[in-house]
Amino acid sequence: MGSLQESLNRFKKQQEKCQSTLKSIAGSKTTTKTTAPPPPRAVPASTLAKSPLPAVKFSNDTERLQHINNIRKSPVGAQIKRVIDLLFESRQSFTAEQINEACYVDVKGNKAVFESLAKNPKVNYEGKRFSYKSKHNVRDQKELLRLVRTFAEGIAVADLKDAYPTVMEDLQALKAARQIWLLSNFDSQEDIAYPNDPRVPIKVDDELKGLFRAIELPRDMLDIERELQKNGMKPATNTAKRRVAAQNFGILTKPKQKKKKTEISKRTKLTNAHLPELFRNLNG
């Protein structure tokens, strides 16, 4: 009996312990449900501004790869033009790898493109790098003026356009400074640059000389002045004003009379008597 009673006591204690444990668990759940959630933590604006950009979508990358593929499958001439445009606009030298990165033309992997580019007259290839090659190697306004002065009969502006990026502005500046002339060719309608330097000998074609001498000028100075004004030139004279002043002061402009040719007679004092053949026919 004593051992049975001890077992019952131990069982009661275990039940009491279990009940207390269950009560404590139920109390903790109730507290969790009634407790308000903590307020959200404020995020600084700087953290939001520095948030990483969204990753490149697969579709965008596919479009880029398709664009590169279309360039490399295009005709050789189209790829060469793409590279020359890059060299012309940048005026820098590029390796084959740099060209590939800049305009997606695989110069190194395409033998036809490489050989055509290396032999192109607009490209300078130095064994490793490619650069743009203009027709005339000038880099600034001083060198441009020096070049124009070597062409006494004129140089086509079309041959100077690719010299360097601001060459057209420099040509206009030299024209404004009266250091060169820019004239249009009537046949091709292209501008020609001529040096405006009296020290430079200019050869004028005989046909042009004949055309100039064949021009008949008006007989009246008023007509000449009107023609000058039509062509944007200011006459050095003012014939109308001069004629009005002459009429007001009673001054009449008389035409110049031709000098009468003097004839040799017997009464003329001869100084060349030792040349008698000159005086055979003398007037009486």
CSV table of N, CA, C and O in Angstrom, one decimal, residues 17-106:
chain,number,residue,atom,x,y,z
A,17,LYS,N,1.9,19.7,-12.8
A,17,LYS,CA,3.0,20.4,-13.5
A,17,LYS,C,2.6,20.6,-15.0
A,17,LYS,O,2.8,21.6,-15.6
A,18,CYS,N,1.9,19.6,-15.5
A,18,CYS,CA,1.4,19.7,-16.9
A,18,CYS,C,0.4,20.8,-17.1
A,18,CYS,O,0.4,21.5,-18.0
A,19,GLN,N,-0.5,20.9,-16.1
A,19,GLN,CA,-1.5,21.9,-16.2
A,19,GLN,C,-0.9,23.3,-16.1
A,19,GLN,O,-1.3,24.2,-16.8
A,20,SER,N,0.0,23.5,-15.2
A,20,SER,CA,0.7,24.8,-15.1
A,20,SER,C,1.4,25.1,-16.4
A,20,SER,O,1.4,26.3,-16.9
A,21,THR,N,2.0,24.1,-17.1
A,21,THR,CA,2.7,24.4,-18.3
A,21,THR,C,1.7,24.8,-19.4
A,21,THR,O,1.9,25.7,-20.2
A,22,LEU,N,0.6,24.1,-19.5
A,22,LEU,CA,-0.4,24.4,-20.5
A,22,LEU,C,-1.0,25.8,-20.3
A,22,LEU,O,-1.3,26.6,-21.2
A,23,LYS,N,-1.2,26.2,-19.0
A,23,LYS,CA,-1.7,27.6,-18.7
A,23,LYS,C,-0.7,28.7,-19.1
A,23,LYS,O,-1.1,29.7,-19.7
A,24,SER,N,0.6,28.4,-18.9
A,24,SER,CA,1.6,29.4,-19.3
A,24,SER,C,1.6,29.5,-20.8
A,24,SER,O,1.8,30.6,-21.4
A,25,ILE,N,1.5,28.4,-21.6
A,25,ILE,CA,1.5,28.4,-23.0
A,25,ILE,C,0.3,29.2,-23.5
A,25,ILE,O,0.4,30.1,-24.5
A,26,ALA,N,-0.9,29.0,-22.9
A,26,ALA,CA,-2.1,29.7,-23.3
A,26,ALA,C,-2.0,31.2,-23.1
A,26,ALA,O,-2.4,32.0,-23.8
A,27,GLY,N,-1.4,31.5,-22.0
A,27,GLY,CA,-1.2,32.9,-21.6
A,27,GLY,C,-0.3,33.7,-22.6
A,27,GLY,O,-0.5,34.8,-23.0
A,28,SER,N,0.8,33.0,-23.0
A,28,SER,CA,1.7,33.6,-24.0
A,28,SER,C,1.0,33.8,-25.3
A,28,SER,O,1.3,34.9,-26.0
A,29,LYS,N,0.2,32.9,-25.8
A,29,LYS,CA,-0.5,33.1,-27.1
A,29,LYS,C,-1.5,34.3,-27.0
A,29,LYS,O,-1.6,35.1,-27.9
A,30,THR,N,-2.2,34.4,-25.9
A,30,THR,CA,-3.1,35.6,-25.8
A,30,THR,C,-2.4,36.9,-25.8
A,30,THR,O,-2.8,37.9,-26.4
A,31,THR,N,-1.3,37.0,-25.1
A,31,THR,CA,-0.5,38.2,-25.1
A,31,THR,C,0.0,38.5,-26.5
A,31,THR,O,0.0,39.7,-26.9
A,32,THR,N,0.4,37.5,-27.3
A,32,THR,CA,0.9,37.8,-28.7
A,32,THR,C,-0.2,38.3,-29.6
A,32,THR,O,0.0,39.2,-30.4
A,33,LYS,N,-1.4,37.8,-29.4
A,33,LYS,CA,-2.5,38.3,-30.2
A,33,LYS,C,-2.9,39.7,-29.9
A,33,LYS,O,-3.3,40.5,-30.8
A,34,THR,N,-2.9,40.1,-28.7
A,34,THR,CA,-3.4,41.4,-28.3
A,34,THR,C,-2.3,42.5,-28.5
A,34,THR,O,-2.6,43.7,-28.5
A,35,THR,N,-1.1,42.1,-28.5
A,35,THR,CA,0.0,43.1,-28.7
A,35,THR,C,0.0,43.7,-30.1
A,35,THR,O,0.0,42.9,-31.1
A,36,ALA,N,0.0,45.0,-30.2
A,36,ALA,CA,0.0,45.7,-31.5
A,36,ALA,C,1.3,45.5,-32.2
A,36,ALA,O,2.4,45.6,-31.6
A,37,PRO,N,1.3,45.3,-33.5
A,37,PRO,CA,2.6,45.2,-34.3
A,37,PRO,C,3.4,46.5,-34.2
A,37,PRO,O,2.8,47.6,-34.2
A,38,PRO,N,4.7,46.4,-34.2
A,38,PRO,CA,5.5,47.6,-34.2
A,38,PRO,C,5.4,48.4,-35.5
A,38,PRO,O,5.1,47.8,-36.6
A,39,PRO,N,5.5,49.7,-35.4
A,39,PRO,CA,5.3,50.6,-36.6
A,39,PRO,C,6.5,50.3,-37.6
A,39,PRO,O,7.6,50.0,-37.2
A,40,PRO,N,6.2,50.4,-38.9
A,40,PRO,CA,7.3,50.2,-39.9
A,40,PRO,C,8.4,51.2,-39.7
A,40,PRO,O,8.2,52.4,-39.5
A,41,ARG,N,9.6,50.8,-39.9
A,41,ARG,CA,10.8,51.6,-39.7
A,41,ARG,C,10.9,52.5,-41.0
A,41,ARG,O,10.8,52.1,-42.1
A,42,ALA,N,11.1,53.8,-40.7
A,42,ALA,CA,11.2,54.8,-41.8
A,42,ALA,C,12.5,54.5,-42.6
A,42,ALA,O,13.6,54.4,-42.0
A,43,VAL,N,12.4,54.6,-43.9
A,43,VAL,CA,13.6,54.3,-44.8
A,43,VAL,C,14.1,55.7,-45.3
A,43,VAL,O,13.3,56.5,-45.8
A,44,PRO,N,15.4,56.0,-45.1
A,44,PRO,CA,15.9,57.3,-45.6
A,44,PRO,C,15.7,57.5,-47.1
A,44,PRO,O,15.7,56.5,-47.9
A,45,ALA,N,15.5,58.7,-47.6
A,45,ALA,CA,15.3,59.0,-49.0
A,45,ALA,C,16.5,58.6,-49.8
A,45,ALA,O,16.5,58.2,-50.9
A,46,SER,N,17.7,58.8,-49.2
A,46,SER,CA,19.0,58.5,-49.9
A,46,SER,C,19.1,57.0,-50.2
A,46,SER,O,19.6,56.6,-51.2
A,47,THR,N,18.5,56.2,-49.3
A,47,THR,CA,18.5,54.8,-49.5
A,47,THR,C,17.6,54.4,-50.7
A,47,THR,O,18.0,53.6,-51.5
A,48,LEU,N,16.4,55.1,-50.8
A,48,LEU,CA,15.6,54.8,-51.9
A,48,LEU,C,16.2,55.3,-53.2
A,48,LEU,O,16.0,54.6,-54.2
A,49,ALA,N,16.9,56.4,-53.2
A,49,ALA,CA,17.5,56.9,-54.4
A,49,ALA,C,18.6,56.0,-54.9
A,49,ALA,O,18.8,55.9,-56.1
A,50,LYS,N,19.3,55.4,-54.0
A,50,LYS,CA,20.4,54.5,-54.4
A,50,LYS,C,20.0,53.1,-54.6
A,50,LYS,O,20.8,52.2,-54.6
A,51,SER,N,18.7,52.9,-54.7
A,51,SER,CA,18.3,51.5,-54.9
A,51,SER,C,18.8,51.0,-56.2
A,51,SER,O,18.8,51.7,-57.2
A,52,PRO,N,19.2,49.8,-56.3
A,52,PRO,CA,19.7,49.3,-57.6
A,52,PRO,C,18.7,49.2,-58.7
A,52,PRO,O,17.5,49.1,-58.5
A,53,LEU,N,19.2,49.5,-60.0
A,53,LEU,CA,18.4,49.5,-61.1
A,53,LEU,C,17.9,48.1,-61.4
A,53,LEU,O,18.6,47.1,-61.1
A,54,PRO,N,16.8,48.0,-62.1
A,54,PRO,CA,16.3,46.6,-62.4
A,54,PRO,C,17.3,46.0,-63.4
A,54,PRO,O,17.9,46.6,-64.2
A,55,ALA,N,17.4,44.7,-63.2
A,55,ALA,CA,18.3,43.9,-64.1
A,55,ALA,C,17.8,44.0,-65.5
A,55,ALA,O,16.6,44.1,-65.8
A,56,VAL,N,18.8,43.8,-66.5
A,56,VAL,CA,18.4,43.8,-67.9
A,56,VAL,C,17.6,42.6,-68.2
A,56,VAL,O,17.9,41.5,-67.8
A,57,LYS,N,16.4,42.9,-68.8
A,57,LYS,CA,15.6,41.8,-69.1
A,57,LYS,C,16.2,40.9,-70.3
A,57,LYS,O,16.9,41.4,-71.1
A,58,PHE,N,15.8,39.7,-70.3
A,58,PHE,CA,16.3,38.8,-71.3
A,58,PHE,C,15.9,39.3,-72.7
A,58,PHE,O,16.6,39.1,-73.7
A,59,SER,N,14.7,39.9,-72.8
A,59,SER,CA,14.2,40.3,-74.1
A,59,SER,C,15.1,41.4,-74.7
A,59,SER,O,15.4,41.5,-75.8
A,60,ASN,N,15.5,42.4,-73.8
A,60,ASN,CA,16.4,43.5,-74.2
A,60,ASN,C,17.7,43.0,-74.7
A,60,ASN,O,18.3,43.4,-75.7
A,61,ASP,N,18.3,42.1,-74.0
A,61,ASP,CA,19.6,41.5,-74.4
A,61,ASP,C,19.4,40.7,-75.7
A,61,ASP,O,20.4,40.7,-76.5
A,62,THR,N,18.3,40.1,-75.9
A,62,THR,CA,18.1,39.4,-77.2
A,62,THR,C,18.0,40.4,-78.4
A,62,THR,O,18.6,40.1,-79.4
A,63,GLU,N,17.4,41.5,-78.2
A,63,GLU,CA,17.3,42.5,-79.2
A,63,GLU,C,18.7,43.0,-79.6
A,63,GLU,O,19.1,43.3,-80.7
A,64,ARG,N,19.6,43.3,-78.5
A,64,ARG,CA,20.9,43.7,-78.8
A,64,ARG,C,21.7,42.7,-79.6
A,64,ARG,O,22.4,43.1,-80.5
A,65,LEU,N,21.6,41.5,-79.2
A,65,LEU,CA,22.4,40.4,-79.9
A,65,LEU,C,21.9,40.3,-81.3
A,65,LEU,O,22.7,40.0,-82.2
A,66,GLN,N,20.6,40.4,-81.5
A,66,GLN,CA,20.0,40.4,-82.9
A,66,GLN,C,20.5,41.5,-83.7
A,66,GLN,O,20.8,41.4,-84.9
A,67,HIS,N,20.7,42.7,-83.1
A,67,HIS,CA,21.2,43.9,-83.8
A,67,HIS,C,22.6,43.7,-84.2
A,67,HIS,O,23.0,44.0,-85.4
A,68,ILE,N,23.4,43.1,-83.3
A,68,ILE,CA,24.8,42.8,-83.7
A,68,ILE,C,24.9,41.8,-84.8
A,68,ILE,O,25.7,41.9,-85.7
A,69,ASN,N,24.1,40.8,-84.7
A,69,ASN,CA,24.1,39.8,-85.7
A,69,ASN,C,23.7,40.3,-87.1
A,69,ASN,O,24.3,39.9,-88.1
A,70,ASN,N,22.7,41.2,-87.1
A,70,ASN,CA,22.3,41.9,-88.4
A,70,ASN,C,23.5,42.7,-89.0
A,70,ASN,O,23.7,42.7,-90.2
A,71,ILE,N,24.2,43.4,-88.1
A,71,ILE,CA,25.4,44.2,-88.6
A,71,ILE,C,26.4,43.3,-89.2
A,71,ILE,O,27.0,43.5,-90.3
A,72,ARG,N,26.7,42.2,-88.6
A,72,ARG,CA,27.8,41.3,-89.1
A,72,ARG,C,27.4,40.5,-90.3
A,72,ARG,O,28.3,40.0,-91.0
A,73,LYS,N,26.1,40.4,-90.5
A,73,LYS,CA,25.6,39.7,-91.7
A,73,LYS,C,25.4,40.6,-92.9
A,73,LYS,O,25.0,40.2,-94.0
A,74,SER,N,25.5,41.9,-92.6
A,74,SER,CA,25.3,42.9,-93.7
A,74,SER,C,26.4,42.9,-94.7
A,74,SER,O,27.5,42.3,-94.4
A,75,PRO,N,26.2,43.5,-95.9
A,75,PRO,CA,27.3,43.4,-96.9
A,75,PRO,C,28.6,44.1,-96.4
A,75,PRO,O,28.6,44.9,-95.5
A,76,VAL,N,29.7,43.7,-97.0
A,76,VAL,CA,31.0,44.2,-96.6
A,76,VAL,C,31.0,45.7,-96.7
A,76,VAL,O,31.6,46.4,-95.9
A,77,GLY,N,30.5,46.3,-97.8
A,77,GLY,CA,30.5,47.7,-98.0
A,77,GLY,C,29.7,48.5,-96.9
A,77,GLY,O,30.2,49.5,-96.5
A,78,ALA,N,28.6,47.9,-96.5
A,78,ALA,CA,27.9,48.6,-95.4
A,78,ALA,C,28.7,48.6,-94.1
A,78,ALA,O,28.7,49.5,-93.3
A,79,GLN,N,29.4,47.5,-93.8
A,79,GLN,CA,30.2,47.4,-92.6
A,79,GLN,C,31.4,48.4,-92.7
A,79,GLN,O,31.8,49.0,-91.7
A,80,ILE,N,32.0,48.5,-93.9
A,80,ILE,CA,33.1,49.4,-94.1
A,80,ILE,C,32.7,50.9,-93.9
A,80,ILE,O,33.3,51.7,-93.2
A,81,LYS,N,31.5,51.2,-94.4
A,81,LYS,CA,31.0,52.6,-94.2
A,81,LYS,C,30.7,52.8,-92.7
A,81,LYS,O,31.0,54.0,-92.2
A,82,ARG,N,30.3,51.9,-92.0
A,82,ARG,CA,30.0,52.0,-90.5
A,82,ARG,C,31.3,52.3,-89.8
A,82,ARG,O,31.4,53.2,-88.9
A,83,VAL,N,32.4,51.6,-90.2
A,83,VAL,CA,33.7,51.9,-89.6
A,83,VAL,C,34.2,53.2,-89.9
A,83,VAL,O,34.8,54.0,-89.1
A,84,ILE,N,34.1,53.6,-91.2
A,84,ILE,CA,34.7,54.9,-91.7
A,84,ILE,C,33.9,56.0,-91.0
A,84,ILE,O,34.6,57.1,-90.7
A,85,ASP,N,32.6,55.9,-90.9
A,85,ASP,CA,31.9,57.0,-90.2
A,85,ASP,C,32.4,57.1,-88.7
A,85,ASP,O,32.5,58.2,-88.2
A,86,LEU,N,32.7,56.0,-88.1
A,86,LEU,CA,33.2,56.1,-86.7
A,86,LEU,C,34.6,56.8,-86.7
A,86,LEU,O,34.8,57.6,-85.8
A,87,LEU,N,35.5,56.4,-87.6
A,87,LEU,CA,36.8,57.1,-87.7
A,87,LEU,C,36.7,58.5,-88.0
A,87,LEU,O,37.4,59.4,-87.5
A,88,PHE,N,35.8,58.9,-88.9
A,88,PHE,CA,35.6,60.3,-89.4
A,88,PHE,C,35.1,61.2,-88.2
A,88,PHE,O,35.6,62.3,-88.0
A,89,GLU,N,34.1,60.7,-87.5
A,89,GLU,CA,33.5,61.5,-86.5
A,89,GLU,C,34.4,61.6,-85.2
A,89,GLU,O,34.4,62.6,-84.6
A,90,SER,N,35.1,60.6,-84.9
A,90,SER,CA,35.9,60.6,-83.7
A,90,SER,C,37.3,61.2,-83.9
A,90,SER,O,37.9,61.8,-83.1
A,91,ARG,N,37.8,61.0,-85.2
A,91,ARG,CA,39.2,61.5,-85.5
A,91,ARG,C,40.2,60.8,-84.6
A,91,ARG,O,41.2,61.5,-84.2
A,92,GLN,N,40.0,59.6,-84.2
A,92,GLN,CA,40.9,58.9,-83.3
A,92,GLN,C,41.3,57.6,-84.0
A,92,GLN,O,40.6,57.1,-84.9
A,93,SER,N,42.4,56.9,-83.5
A,93,SER,CA,42.8,55.7,-84.0
A,93,SER,C,42.2,54.5,-83.1
A,93,SER,O,42.1,54.7,-81.9
A,94,PHE,N,41.8,53.4,-83.8
A,94,PHE,CA,41.2,52.3,-83.1
A,94,PHE,C,41.8,51.0,-83.5
A,94,PHE,O,42.2,50.8,-84.7
A,95,THR,N,41.9,50.1,-82.6
A,95,THR,CA,42.3,48.7,-82.9
A,95,THR,C,41.1,48.0,-83.4
A,95,THR,O,40.0,48.5,-83.3
A,96,ALA,N,41.3,46.8,-83.9
A,96,ALA,CA,40.2,46.0,-84.3
A,96,ALA,C,39.2,45.6,-83.2
A,96,ALA,O,38.0,45.6,-83.4
A,97,GLU,N,39.8,45.4,-82.0
A,97,GLU,CA,38.9,45.1,-80.8
A,97,GLU,C,38.1,46.3,-80.5
A,97,GLU,O,36.9,46.2,-80.1
A,98,GLN,N,38.7,47.5,-80.5
A,98,GLN,CA,38.0,48.7,-80.1
A,98,GLN,C,36.9,49.0,-81.2
A,98,GLN,O,35.8,49.5,-80.8
A,99,ILE,N,37.1,48.8,-82.4
A,99,ILE,CA,36.1,49.0,-83.5
A,99,ILE,C,34.9,48.0,-83.2
A,99,ILE,O,33.8,48.4,-83.3
A,100,ASN,N,35.2,46.8,-82.8
A,100,ASN,CA,34.2,45.8,-82.5
A,100,ASN,C,33.3,46.3,-81.4
A,100,ASN,O,32.1,46.2,-81.4
A,101,GLU,N,33.9,46.9,-80.3
A,101,GLU,CA,33.2,47.3,-79.2
A,101,GLU,C,32.3,48.6,-79.5
A,101,GLU,O,31.3,48.8,-79.0
A,102,ALA,N,32.9,49.4,-80.4
A,102,ALA,CA,32.2,50.7,-80.7
A,102,ALA,C,31.1,50.6,-81.7
A,102,ALA,O,30.0,51.2,-81.5
A,103,CYS,N,31.3,49.8,-82.7
A,103,CYS,CA,30.2,49.7,-83.8
A,103,CYS,C,29.8,48.3,-84.2
A,103,CYS,O,29.1,48.1,-85.2
A,104,TYR,N,30.3,47.3,-83.4
A,104,TYR,CA,29.9,45.9,-83.6
A,104,TYR,C,30.4,45.3,-84.9
A,104,TYR,O,29.9,44.3,-85.4
A,105,VAL,N,31.4,45.9,-85.6
A,105,VAL,CA,31.9,45.3,-86.8
A,105,VAL,C,33.1,44.5,-86.4
A,105,VAL,O,34.1,45.0,-85.9
A,106,ASP,N,33.1,43.2,-86.7
A,106,ASP,CA,34.2,42.3,-86.3
A,106,ASP,C,35.2,42.3,-87.4
A,106,ASP,O,35.3,41.5,-88.3
